[in-house]
Amino acid sequence: MKFKVVILSTVVAAFLLSSCGKGGHKFANLADSASYAFGVSIGRNLEGYRAQNINEKVLAQAIEDVLSGDTTKVKMNDQLAMTVIQTYFTKLQKEIADKNVKDGEEFLAKNKKESGVVALPNGLQYKINAPGDQNIKPTATDTVVVNYTGTFIDGKEFDSSKKQGMPARFVLGGVIPGWTQGLQLIGKGGKIKLFIPANLAYGERGAGNVIPANSTLIFEVELLDVIKGAAPAAAKK
């Protein structure tokens, strides 16, 4: 068993040292490679939580203080550090949510004036690019099969059926209201672009680390099939 562990450790070390060169930089040893890897991990976590205004010098100093082993250098205990982090993210999330409300309202106010865009009383906007078969239109109890791409109002893509490697399949009434209402406007084979305000999407809760609170979303959807009253074969969109 010990022999296998030694071999595995050697292979991992060799991989780390060689793979660091793929980004155009090779590190002198495994410790340096690991140091950079830890930095990447911290950075990705901060990026995932959409952290803003992080002072890299202060962050590096905190790491240095902790790793020094001298507790007198560390300016916060673990409990205080966690409290500060929670306070920071609570404030940040509110700022992002408030900004998203304002940006979404401004976007939709301009977008409804675009050619071919229809604005409904509840705030949903859409543009039908192909009506599809009007004799085969879905209801909320039907299962639909679709290809789709989802973007934020700044054009950044956050999801697509292409990324999943296959069309999405779900009961139409089991997804966000903007989808449920919007897809009933086209028939099988149809294509529609949905501009969905936050209250008809994921609202104040958002969707994990992918969709921030109060986000206005844009979906381009192709309705591939309508299965009357069928049960879903996959998770909710």
JSON list of C-alpha atoms in Angstrom, two decimals:
[
{"chain": "A", "resi": 1, "resn": "MET", "atom": "CA", "xyz": [0.00, 0.00, 0.00]},
{"chain": "A", "resi": 2, "resn": "LYS", "atom": "CA", "xyz": [2.81, 2.42, 0.91]},
{"chain": "A", "resi": 3, "resn": "PHE", "atom": "CA", "xyz": [4.49, 1.68, -2.43]},
{"chain": "A", "resi": 4, "resn": "LYS", "atom": "CA", "xyz": [1.29, 2.63, -4.28]},
{"chain": "A", "resi": 5, "resn": "VAL", "atom": "CA", "xyz": [0.98, 5.87, -2.34]},
{"chain": "A", "resi": 6, "resn": "VAL", "atom": "CA", "xyz": [4.56, 6.82, -3.20]},
{"chain": "A", "resi": 7, "resn": "ILE", "atom": "CA", "xyz": [3.92, 6.15, -6.89]},
{"chain": "A", "resi": 8, "resn": "LEU", "atom": "CA", "xyz": [0.69, 8.15, -6.83]},
{"chain": "A", "resi": 9, "resn": "SER", "atom": "CA", "xyz": [2.38, 11.09, -5.10]},
{"chain": "A", "resi": 10, "resn": "THR", "atom": "CA", "xyz": [5.16, 11.04, -7.68]},
{"chain": "A", "resi": 11, "resn": "VAL", "atom": "CA", "xyz": [2.68, 11.01, -10.55]},
{"chain": "A", "resi": 12, "resn": "VAL", "atom": "CA", "xyz": [0.67, 13.89, -9.07]},
{"chain": "A", "resi": 13, "resn": "ALA", "atom": "CA", "xyz": [3.82, 15.93, -8.50]},
{"chain": "A", "resi": 14, "resn": "ALA", "atom": "CA", "xyz": [5.01, 15.31, -12.05]},
{"chain": "A", "resi": 15, "resn": "PHE", "atom": "CA", "xyz": [1.59, 16.30, -13.38]},
{"chain": "A", "resi": 16, "resn": "LEU", "atom": "CA", "xyz": [1.55, 19.54, -11.40]},
{"chain": "A", "resi": 17, "resn": "LEU", "atom": "CA", "xyz": [5.03, 20.50, -12.51]},
{"chain": "A", "resi": 18, "resn": "SER", "atom": "CA", "xyz": [4.39, 19.71, -16.16]},
{"chain": "A", "resi": 19, "resn": "SER", "atom": "CA", "xyz": [0.89, 21.16, -16.33]},
{"chain": "A", "resi": 20, "resn": "CYS", "atom": "CA", "xyz": [2.02, 24.52, -14.99]},
{"chain": "A", "resi": 21, "resn": "GLY", "atom": "CA", "xyz": [3.85, 24.99, -18.23]},
{"chain": "A", "resi": 22, "resn": "LYS", "atom": "CA", "xyz": [0.64, 24.89, -20.26]},
{"chain": "A", "resi": 23, "resn": "GLY", "atom": "CA", "xyz": [-0.22, 28.42, -19.20]},
{"chain": "A", "resi": 24, "resn": "GLY", "atom": "CA", "xyz": [3.16, 29.71, -20.40]},
{"chain": "A", "resi": 25, "resn": "HIS", "atom": "CA", "xyz": [4.90, 29.56, -17.00]},
{"chain": "A", "resi": 26, "resn": "LYS", "atom": "CA", "xyz": [6.82, 26.79, -15.23]},
{"chain": "A", "resi": 27, "resn": "PHE", "atom": "CA", "xyz": [7.44, 26.86, -11.51]},
{"chain": "A", "resi": 28, "resn": "ALA", "atom": "CA", "xyz": [10.74, 25.87, -9.96]},
{"chain": "A", "resi": 29, "resn": "ASN", "atom": "CA", "xyz": [9.34, 23.16, -7.71]},
{"chain": "A", "resi": 30, "resn": "LEU", "atom": "CA", "xyz": [6.20, 21.49, -6.42]},
{"chain": "A", "resi": 31, "resn": "ALA", "atom": "CA", "xyz": [5.91, 23.88, -3.45]},
{"chain": "A", "resi": 32, "resn": "ASP", "atom": "CA", "xyz": [5.78, 26.87, -5.80]},
{"chain": "A", "resi": 33, "resn": "SER", "atom": "CA", "xyz": [3.28, 25.10, -8.03]},
{"chain": "A", "resi": 34, "resn": "ALA", "atom": "CA", "xyz": [1.09, 24.30, -5.02]},
{"chain": "A", "resi": 35, "resn": "SER", "atom": "CA", "xyz": [1.40, 27.88, -3.76]},
{"chain": "A", "resi": 36, "resn": "TYR", "atom": "CA", "xyz": [0.11, 29.20, -7.06]},
{"chain": "A", "resi": 37, "resn": "ALA", "atom": "CA", "xyz": [-2.61, 26.53, -7.11]},
{"chain": "A", "resi": 38, "resn": "PHE", "atom": "CA", "xyz": [-3.83, 27.67, -3.69]},
{"chain": "A", "resi": 39, "resn": "GLY", "atom": "CA", "xyz": [-3.95, 31.21, -5.01]},
{"chain": "A", "resi": 40, "resn": "VAL", "atom": "CA", "xyz": [-5.98, 30.08, -8.02]},
{"chain": "A", "resi": 41, "resn": "SER", "atom": "CA", "xyz": [-8.40, 28.26, -5.73]},
{"chain": "A", "resi": 42, "resn": "ILE", "atom": "CA", "xyz": [-8.89, 31.33, -3.52]},
{"chain": "A", "resi": 43, "resn": "GLY", "atom": "CA", "xyz": [-9.28, 33.56, -6.56]},
{"chain": "A", "resi": 44, "resn": "ARG", "atom": "CA", "xyz": [-11.86, 31.27, -8.17]},
{"chain": "A", "resi": 45, "resn": "ASN", "atom": "CA", "xyz": [-13.88, 31.18, -4.96]},
{"chain": "A", "resi": 46, "resn": "LEU", "atom": "CA", "xyz": [-13.88, 34.97, -4.74]},
{"chain": "A", "resi": 47, "resn": "GLU", "atom": "CA", "xyz": [-14.79, 35.17, -8.42]},
{"chain": "A", "resi": 48, "resn": "GLY", "atom": "CA", "xyz": [-17.63, 32.68, -7.95]},
{"chain": "A", "resi": 49, "resn": "TYR", "atom": "CA", "xyz": [-19.10, 34.79, -5.16]},
{"chain": "A", "resi": 50, "resn": "ARG", "atom": "CA", "xyz": [-18.66, 37.93, -7.27]},
{"chain": "A", "resi": 51, "resn": "ALA", "atom": "CA", "xyz": [-16.47, 39.53, -4.62]},
{"chain": "A", "resi": 52, "resn": "GLN", "atom": "CA", "xyz": [-15.60, 43.15, -5.37]},
{"chain": "A", "resi": 53, "resn": "ASN", "atom": "CA", "xyz": [-12.97, 45.63, -4.23]},
{"chain": "A", "resi": 54, "resn": "ILE", "atom": "CA", "xyz": [-10.76, 42.94, -2.70]},
{"chain": "A", "resi": 55, "resn": "ASN", "atom": "CA", "xyz": [-7.41, 44.38, -1.61]},
{"chain": "A", "resi": 56, "resn": "GLU", "atom": "CA", "xyz": [-4.91, 41.78, -2.84]},
{"chain": "A", "resi": 57, "resn": "LYS", "atom": "CA", "xyz": [-2.13, 43.19, -0.67]},
{"chain": "A", "resi": 58, "resn": "VAL", "atom": "CA", "xyz": [-4.21, 42.92, 2.50]},
{"chain": "A", "resi": 59, "resn": "LEU", "atom": "CA", "xyz": [-5.33, 39.42, 1.48]},
{"chain": "A", "resi": 60, "resn": "ALA", "atom": "CA", "xyz": [-1.70, 38.35, 0.95]},
{"chain": "A", "resi": 61, "resn": "GLN", "atom": "CA", "xyz": [-0.71, 39.91, 4.28]},
{"chain": "A", "resi": 62, "resn": "ALA", "atom": "CA", "xyz": [-3.40, 37.95, 6.12]},
{"chain": "A", "resi": 63, "resn": "ILE", "atom": "CA", "xyz": [-2.18, 34.69, 4.58]},
{"chain": "A", "resi": 64, "resn": "GLU", "atom": "CA", "xyz": [1.39, 35.56, 5.49]},
{"chain": "A", "resi": 65, "resn": "ASP", "atom": "CA", "xyz": [0.39, 36.40, 9.08]},
{"chain": "A", "resi": 66, "resn": "VAL", "atom": "CA", "xyz": [-1.47, 33.11, 9.56]},
{"chain": "A", "resi": 67, "resn": "LEU", "atom": "CA", "xyz": [1.28, 30.98, 8.01]},
{"chain": "A", "resi": 68, "resn": "SER", "atom": "CA", "xyz": [3.96, 32.69, 10.12]},
{"chain": "A", "resi": 69, "resn": "GLY", "atom": "CA", "xyz": [2.78, 30.76, 13.14]},
{"chain": "A", "resi": 70, "resn": "ASP", "atom": "CA", "xyz": [2.92, 33.90, 15.25]},
{"chain": "A", "resi": 71, "resn": "THR", "atom": "CA", "xyz": [-0.62, 34.38, 16.58]},
{"chain": "A", "resi": 72, "resn": "THR", "atom": "CA", "xyz": [0.14, 37.94, 17.66]},
{"chain": "A", "resi": 73, "resn": "LYS", "atom": "CA", "xyz": [0.42, 38.95, 14.00]},
{"chain": "A", "resi": 74, "resn": "VAL", "atom": "CA", "xyz": [-3.08, 37.75, 13.14]},
{"chain": "A", "resi": 75, "resn": "LYS", "atom": "CA", "xyz": [-5.42, 40.72, 13.52]},
{"chain": "A", "resi": 76, "resn": "MET", "atom": "CA", "xyz": [-8.71, 38.74, 13.67]},
{"chain": "A", "resi": 77, "resn": "ASN", "atom": "CA", "xyz": [-9.69, 35.51, 15.34]},
{"chain": "A", "resi": 78, "resn": "ASP", "atom": "CA", "xyz": [-11.64, 32.96, 13.30]},
{"chain": "A", "resi": 79, "resn": "GLN", "atom": "CA", "xyz": [-15.03, 33.98, 14.70]},
{"chain": "A", "resi": 80, "resn": "LEU", "atom": "CA", "xyz": [-14.53, 37.67, 13.96]},
{"chain": "A", "resi": 81, "resn": "ALA", "atom": "CA", "xyz": [-13.19, 36.85, 10.49]},
{"chain": "A", "resi": 82, "resn": "MET", "atom": "CA", "xyz": [-16.34, 34.84, 9.70]},
{"chain": "A", "resi": 83, "resn": "THR", "atom": "CA", "xyz": [-18.57, 37.64, 10.98]},
{"chain": "A", "resi": 84, "resn": "VAL", "atom": "CA", "xyz": [-16.78, 40.20, 8.80]},
{"chain": "A", "resi": 85, "resn": "ILE", "atom": "CA", "xyz": [-17.05, 37.96, 5.74]},
{"chain": "A", "resi": 86, "resn": "GLN", "atom": "CA", "xyz": [-20.79, 37.41, 6.31]},
{"chain": "A", "resi": 87, "resn": "THR", "atom": "CA", "xyz": [-21.35, 41.15, 6.75]},
{"chain": "A", "resi": 88, "resn": "TYR", "atom": "CA", "xyz": [-19.38, 41.87, 3.59]},
{"chain": "A", "resi": 89, "resn": "PHE", "atom": "CA", "xyz": [-21.33, 39.42, 1.45]},
{"chain": "A", "resi": 90, "resn": "THR", "atom": "CA", "xyz": [-24.70, 40.51, 2.87]},
{"chain": "A", "resi": 91, "resn": "LYS", "atom": "CA", "xyz": [-23.92, 44.09, 1.90]},
{"chain": "A", "resi": 92, "resn": "LEU", "atom": "CA", "xyz": [-22.50, 43.05, -1.48]},
{"chain": "A", "resi": 93, "resn": "GLN", "atom": "CA", "xyz": [-25.50, 40.90, -2.37]},
{"chain": "A", "resi": 94, "resn": "LYS", "atom": "CA", "xyz": [-27.90, 43.75, -1.55]},
{"chain": "A", "resi": 95, "resn": "GLU", "atom": "CA", "xyz": [-25.89, 46.16, -3.70]},
{"chain": "A", "resi": 96, "resn": "ILE", "atom": "CA", "xyz": [-25.88, 43.69, -6.61]},
{"chain": "A", "resi": 97, "resn": "ALA", "atom": "CA", "xyz": [-29.61, 42.98, -6.22]},
{"chain": "A", "resi": 98, "resn": "ASP", "atom": "CA", "xyz": [-30.48, 46.69, -6.15]},
{"chain": "A", "resi": 99, "resn": "LYS", "atom": "CA", "xyz": [-28.32, 47.37, -9.20]},
{"chain": "A", "resi": 100, "resn": "ASN", "atom": "CA", "xyz": [-29.91, 44.48, -11.08]},
{"chain": "A", "resi": 101, "resn": "VAL", "atom": "CA", "xyz": [-33.38, 45.93, -10.46]},
{"chain": "A", "resi": 102, "resn": "LYS", "atom": "CA", "xyz": [-32.36, 49.29, -11.87]},
{"chain": "A", "resi": 103, "resn": "ASP", "atom": "CA", "xyz": [-30.44, 47.82, -14.85]},
{"chain": "A", "resi": 104, "resn": "GLY", "atom": "CA", "xyz": [-33.29, 45.43, -15.66]},
{"chain": "A", "resi": 105, "resn": "GLU", "atom": "CA", "xyz": [-35.91, 48.17, -15.66]},
{"chain": "A", "resi": 106, "resn": "GLU", "atom": "CA", "xyz": [-33.79, 50.38, -17.90]},
{"chain": "A", "resi": 107, "resn": "PHE", "atom": "CA", "xyz": [-33.10, 47.52, -20.31]},
{"chain": "A", "resi": 108, "resn": "LEU", "atom": "CA", "xyz": [-36.74, 46.47, -20.63]},
{"chain": "A", "resi": 109, "resn": "ALA", "atom": "CA", "xyz": [-37.88, 50.08, -21.11]},
{"chain": "A", "resi": 110, "resn": "LYS", "atom": "CA", "xyz": [-35.60, 50.38, -24.14]},
{"chain": "A", "resi": 111, "resn": "ASN", "atom": "CA", "xyz": [-36.06, 46.84, -25.40]},
{"chain": "A", "resi": 112, "resn": "LYS", "atom": "CA", "xyz": [-39.85, 47.07, -25.76]},
{"chain": "A", "resi": 113, "resn": "LYS", "atom": "CA", "xyz": [-39.30, 49.72, -28.42]},
{"chain": "A", "resi": 114, "resn": "GLU", "atom": "CA", "xyz": [-37.24, 47.35, -30.58]},
{"chain": "A", "resi": 115, "resn": "SER", "atom": "CA", "xyz": [-38.75, 46.07, -33.82]},
{"chain": "A", "resi": 116, "resn": "GLY", "atom": "CA", "xyz": [-40.80, 42.89, -33.39]},
{"chain": "A", "resi": 117, "resn": "VAL", "atom": "CA", "xyz": [-40.72, 42.94, -29.59]},
{"chain": "A", "resi": 118, "resn": "VAL", "atom": "CA", "xyz": [-44.05, 42.53, -27.81]},
{"chain": "A", "resi": 119, "resn": "ALA", "atom": "CA", "xyz": [-44.43, 43.69, -24.19]},
{"chain": "A", "resi": 120, "resn": "LEU", "atom": "CA", "xyz": [-47.15, 42.03, -22.09]},
{"chain": "A", "resi": 121, "resn": "PRO", "atom": "CA", "xyz": [-48.88, 43.72, -19.11]},
{"chain": "A", "resi": 122, "resn": "ASN", "atom": "CA", "xyz": [-47.08, 41.51, -16.57]},
{"chain": "A", "resi": 123, "resn": "GLY", "atom": "CA", "xyz": [-43.68, 42.66, -17.84]},
{"chain": "A", "resi": 124, "resn": "LEU", "atom": "CA", "xyz": [-42.74, 39.71, -20.05]},
{"chain": "A", "resi": 125, "resn": "GLN", "atom": "CA", "xyz": [-41.36, 40.70, -23.44]},
{"chain": "A", "resi": 126, "resn": "TYR", "atom": "CA", "xyz": [-40.87, 38.42, -26.41]},
{"chain": "A", "resi": 127, "resn": "LYS", "atom": "CA", "xyz": [-40.02, 38.29, -30.08]},
{"chain": "A", "resi": 128, "resn": "ILE", "atom": "CA", "xyz": [-41.26, 35.40, -32.19]},
{"chain": "A", "resi": 129, "resn": "ASN", "atom": "CA", "xyz": [-38.69, 34.43, -34.81]},
{"chain": "A", "resi": 130, "resn": "ALA", "atom": "CA", "xyz": [-40.66, 31.43, -36.11]},
{"chain": "A", "resi": 131, "resn": "PRO", "atom": "CA", "xyz": [-44.27, 30.68, -35.01]},
{"chain": "A", "resi": 132, "resn": "GLY", "atom": "CA", "xyz": [-44.04, 26.91, -35.52]},
{"chain": "A", "resi": 133, "resn": "ASP", "atom": "CA", "xyz": [-47.02, 24.59, -35.96]},
{"chain": "A", "resi": 134, "resn": "GLN", "atom": "CA", "xyz": [-50.00, 26.45, -34.50]},
{"chain": "A", "resi": 135, "resn": "ASN", "atom": "CA", "xyz": [-51.89, 23.16, -34.21]},
{"chain": "A", "resi": 136, "resn": "ILE", "atom": "CA", "xyz": [-49.30, 21.76, -31.80]},
{"chain": "A", "resi": 137, "resn": "LYS", "atom": "CA", "xyz": [-48.86, 24.33, -29.04]},
{"chain": "A", "resi": 138, "resn": "PRO", "atom": "CA", "xyz": [-47.94, 23.38, -25.47]},
{"chain": "A", "resi": 139, "resn": "THR", "atom": "CA", "xyz": [-49.94, 23.99, -22.31]},
{"chain": "A", "resi": 140, "resn": "ALA", "atom": "CA", "xyz": [-48.56, 24.17, -18.79]},
{"chain": "A", "resi": 141, "resn": "THR", "atom": "CA", "xyz": [-49.26, 20.46, -18.21]},
{"chain": "A", "resi": 142, "resn": "ASP", "atom": "CA", "xyz": [-47.36, 19.31, -21.29]},
{"chain": "A", "resi": 143, "resn": "THR", "atom": "CA", "xyz": [-43.74, 18.23, -21.53]},
{"chain": "A", "resi": 144, "resn": "VAL", "atom": "CA", "xyz": [-41.62, 20.25, -23.95]},
{"chain": "A", "resi": 145, "resn": "VAL", "atom": "CA", "xyz": [-38.29, 19.46, -25.59]},
{"chain": "A", "resi": 146, "resn": "VAL", "atom": "CA", "xyz": [-36.21, 22.53, -26.35]},
{"chain": "A", "resi": 147, "resn": "ASN", "atom": "CA", "xyz": [-32.87, 23.89, -27.37]},
{"chain": "A", "resi": 148, "resn": "TYR", "atom": "CA", "xyz": [-32.08, 27.15, -25.59]},
{"chain": "A", "resi": 149, "resn": "THR", "atom": "CA", "xyz": [-29.43, 29.71, -24.73]},
{"chain": "A", "resi": 150, "resn": "GLY", "atom": "CA", "xyz": [-29.69, 31.90, -21.65]},
{"chain": "A", "resi": 151, "resn": "THR", "atom": "CA", "xyz": [-27.86, 35.22, -21.30]},
{"chain": "A", "resi": 152, "resn": "PHE", "atom": "CA", "xyz": [-27.83, 38.21, -18.99]},
{"chain": "A", "resi": 153, "resn": "ILE", "atom": "CA", "xyz": [-28.75, 41.63, -20.36]},
{"chain": "A", "resi": 154, "resn": "ASP", "atom": "CA", "xyz": [-25.04, 42.38, -20.86]},
{"chain": "A", "resi": 155, "resn": "GLY", "atom": "CA", "xyz": [-24.86, 39.45, -23.30]},
{"chain": "A", "resi": 156, "resn": "LYS", "atom": "CA", "xyz": [-22.94, 37.07, -21.03]},
{"chain": "A", "resi": 157, "resn": "GLU", "atom": "CA", "xyz": [-24.11, 33.49, -21.47]},
{"chain": "A", "resi": 158, "resn": "PHE", "atom": "CA", "xyz": [-24.90, 31.57, -18.29]},
{"chain": "A", "resi": 159, "resn": "ASP", "atom": "CA", "xyz": [-26.51, 28.40, -19.64]},
{"chain": "A", "resi": 160, "resn": "SER", "atom": "CA", "xyz": [-27.46, 26.55, -22.82]},
{"chain": "A", "resi": 161, "resn": "SER", "atom": "CA", "xyz": [-28.68, 23.16, -23.93]},
{"chain": "A", "resi": 162, "resn": "LYS", "atom": "CA", "xyz": [-25.52, 22.92, -26.04]},
{"chain": "A", "resi": 163, "resn": "LYS", "atom": "CA", "xyz": [-23.46, 22.93, -22.85]},
{"chain": "A", "resi": 164, "resn": "GLN", "atom": "CA", "xyz": [-25.61, 20.10, -21.54]},
{"chain": "A", "resi": 165, "resn": "GLY", "atom": "CA", "xyz": [-24.92, 18.14, -24.73]},
{"chain": "A", "resi": 166, "resn": "MET", "atom": "CA", "xyz": [-28.60, 17.51, -25.51]},
{"chain": "A", "resi": 167, "resn": "PRO", "atom": "CA", "xyz": [-31.97, 19.28, -25.66]},
{"chain": "A", "resi": 168, "resn": "ALA", "atom": "CA", "xyz": [-33.72, 20.04, -22.37]},
{"chain": "A", "resi": 169, "resn": "ARG", "atom": "CA", "xyz": [-36.94, 18.22, -21.51]},
{"chain": "A", "resi": 170, "resn": "PHE", "atom": "CA", "xyz": [-39.36, 19.31, -18.78]},
{"chain": "A", "resi": 171, "resn": "VAL", "atom": "CA", "xyz": [-43.00, 19.93, -17.84]},
{"chain": "A", "resi": 172, "resn": "LEU", "atom": "CA", "xyz": [-43.73, 23.48, -18.93]},
{"chain": "A", "resi": 173, "resn": "GLY", "atom": "CA", "xyz": [-45.60, 24.36, -15.75]},
{"chain": "A", "resi": 174, "resn": "GLY", "atom": "CA", "xyz": [-42.66, 23.33, -13.58]},
{"chain": "A", "resi": 175, "resn": "VAL", "atom": "CA", "xyz": [-40.24, 26.06, -14.63]},
{"chain": "A", "resi": 176, "resn": "ILE", "atom": "CA", "xyz": [-39.97, 29.83, -14.18]},
{"chain": "A", "resi": 177, "resn": "PRO", "atom": "CA", "xyz": [-43.18, 31.74, -15.09]},
{"chain": "A", "resi": 178, "resn": "GLY", "atom": "CA", "xyz": [-41.55, 33.57, -18.00]},
{"chain": "A", "resi": 179, "resn": "TRP", "atom": "CA", "xyz": [-40.86, 30.24, -19.69]},
{"chain": "A", "resi": 180, "resn": "THR", "atom": "CA", "xyz": [-44.27, 28.79, -18.87]},
{"chain": "A", "resi": 181, "resn": "GLN", "atom": "CA", "xyz": [-46.06, 31.76, -20.40]},
{"chain": "A", "resi": 182, "resn": "GLY", "atom": "CA", "xyz": [-43.67, 32.43, -23.25]},
{"chain": "A", "resi": 183, "resn": "LEU", "atom": "CA", "xyz": [-43.46, 28.96, -24.76]},
{"chain": "A", "resi": 184, "resn": "GLN", "atom": "CA", "xyz": [-47.24, 28.72, -25.02]},
{"chain": "A", "resi": 185, "resn": "LEU", "atom": "CA", "xyz": [-47.05, 31.48, -27.63]},
{"chain": "A", "resi": 186, "resn": "ILE", "atom": "CA", "xyz": [-45.37, 29.26, -30.24]},
{"chain": "A", "resi": 187, "resn": "GLY", "atom": "CA", "xyz": [-45.97, 25.83, -31.73]},
{"chain": "A", "resi": 188, "resn": "LYS", "atom": "CA", "xyz": [-43.77, 22.83, -32.34]},
{"chain": "A", "resi": 189, "resn": "GLY", "atom": "CA", "xyz": [-40.78, 23.86, -34.44]},
{"chain": "A", "resi": 190, "resn": "GLY", "atom": "CA", "xyz": [-41.15, 27.49, -33.39]},
{"chain": "A", "resi": 191, "resn": "LYS", "atom": "CA", "xyz": [-38.45, 29.85, -32.16]},
{"chain": "A", "resi": 192, "resn": "ILE", "atom": "CA", "xyz": [-38.88, 32.65, -29.63]},
{"chain": "A", "resi": 193, "resn": "LYS", "atom": "CA", "xyz": [-36.70, 35.12, -27.80]},
{"chain": "A", "resi": 194, "resn": "LEU", "atom": "CA", "xyz": [-37.85, 35.80, -24.24]},
{"chain": "A", "resi": 195, "resn": "PHE", "atom": "CA", "xyz": [-36.93, 38.89, -22.22]},
{"chain": "A", "resi": 196, "resn": "ILE", "atom": "CA", "xyz": [-37.88, 37.92, -18.68]},
{"chain": "A", "resi": 197, "resn": "PRO", "atom": "CA", "xyz": [-38.03, 40.39, -15.78]},
{"chain": "A", "resi": 198, "resn": "ALA", "atom": "CA", "xyz": [-36.76, 39.15, -12.43]},
{"chain": "A", "resi": 199, "resn": "ASN", "atom": "CA", "xyz": [-40.22, 38.64, -10.94]},
{"chain": "A", "resi": 200, "resn": "LEU", "atom": "CA", "xyz": [-40.99, 36.14, -13.72]},
{"chain": "A", "resi": 201, "resn": "ALA", "atom": "CA", "xyz": [-37.56, 34.50, -13.46]},
{"chain": "A", "resi": 202, "resn": "TYR", "atom": "CA", "xyz": [-35.64, 33.71, -10.24]},
{"chain": "A", "resi": 203, "resn": "GLY", "atom": "CA", "xyz": [-36.59, 36.87, -8.37]},
{"chain": "A", "resi": 204, "resn": "GLU", "atom": "CA", "xyz": [-34.88, 37.95, -5.17]},
{"chain": "A", "resi": 205, "resn": "ARG", "atom": "CA", "xyz": [-33.49, 34.49, -4.45]},
{"chain": "A", "resi": 206, "resn": "GLY", "atom": "CA", "xyz": [-31.52, 34.18, -7.69]},
{"chain": "A", "resi": 207, "resn": "ALA", "atom": "CA", "xyz": [-30.19, 30.74, -8.62]},
{"chain": "A", "resi": 208, "resn": "GLY", "atom": "CA", "xyz": [-27.12, 29.67, -6.67]},
{"chain": "A", "resi": 209, "resn": "ASN", "atom": "CA", "xyz": [-23.87, 31.28, -7.78]},
{"chain": "A", "resi": 210, "resn": "VAL", "atom": "CA", "xyz": [-25.03, 31.35, -11.41]},
{"chain": "A", "resi": 211, "resn": "ILE", "atom": "CA", "xyz": [-27.85, 33.90, -11.45]},
{"chain": "A", "resi": 212, "resn": "PRO", "atom": "CA", "xyz": [-27.70, 36.84, -9.02]},
{"chain": "A", "resi": 213, "resn": "ALA", "atom": "CA", "xyz": [-30.81, 38.16, -7.31]},
{"chain": "A", "resi": 214, "resn": "ASN", "atom": "CA", "xyz": [-33.21, 40.31, -9.34]},
{"chain": "A", "resi": 215, "resn": "SER", "atom": "CA", "xyz": [-31.61, 39.43, -12.68]},
{"chain": "A", "resi": 216, "resn": "THR", "atom": "CA", "xyz": [-33.48, 40.15, -15.89]},
{"chain": "A", "resi": 217, "resn": "LEU", "atom": "CA", "xyz": [-32.80, 37.23, -18.23]},
{"chain": "A", "resi": 218, "resn": "ILE", "atom": "CA", "xyz": [-32.86, 36.63, -21.97]},
{"chain": "A", "resi": 219, "resn": "PHE", "atom": "CA", "xyz": [-33.56, 33.22, -23.50]},
{"chain": "A", "resi": 220, "resn": "GLU", "atom": "CA", "xyz": [-33.51, 32.17, -27.13]},
{"chain": "A", "resi": 221, "resn": "VAL", "atom": "CA", "xyz": [-35.61, 29.02, -27.37]},
{"chain": "A", "resi": 222, "resn": "GLU", "atom": "CA", "xyz": [-36.40, 26.54, -30.11]},
{"chain": "A", "resi": 223, "resn": "LEU", "atom": "CA", "xyz": [-39.41, 24.31, -29.37]},
{"chain": "A", "resi": 224, "resn": "LEU", "atom": "CA", "xyz": [-38.43, 20.93, -30.77]},
{"chain": "A", "resi": 225, "resn": "ASP", "atom": "CA", "xyz": [-41.33, 18.84, -29.53]},
{"chain": "A", "resi": 226, "resn": "VAL", "atom": "CA", "xyz": [-44.50, 18.91, -27.44]},
{"chain": "A", "resi": 227, "resn": "ILE", "atom": "CA", "xyz": [-45.52, 15.80, -25.55]},
{"chain": "A", "resi": 228, "resn": "LYS", "atom": "CA", "xyz": [-49.08, 16.10, -24.32]},
{"chain": "A", "resi": 229, "resn": "GLY", "atom": "CA", "xyz": [-49.45, 15.50, -20.60]},
{"chain": "A", "resi": 230, "resn": "ALA", "atom": "CA", "xyz": [-46.21, 13.54, -20.35]},
{"chain": "A", "resi": 231, "resn": "ALA", "atom": "CA", "xyz": [-44.12, 13.26, -17.18]},
{"chain": "A", "resi": 232, "resn": "PRO", "atom": "CA", "xyz": [-40.71, 14.98, -17.11]},
{"chain": "A", "resi": 233, "resn": "ALA", "atom": "CA", "xyz": [-37.60, 13.01, -17.97]},
{"chain": "A", "resi": 234, "resn": "ALA", "atom": "CA", "xyz": [-35.12, 15.49, -16.55]},
{"chain": "A", "resi": 235, "resn": "ALA", "atom": "CA", "xyz": [-34.67, 18.09, -13.84]},
{"chain": "A", "resi": 236, "resn": "LYS", "atom": "CA", "xyz": [-36.33, 21.47, -14.01]},
{"chain": "A", "resi": 237, "resn": "LYS", "atom": "CA", "xyz": [-34.84, 24.13, -16.25]}
]
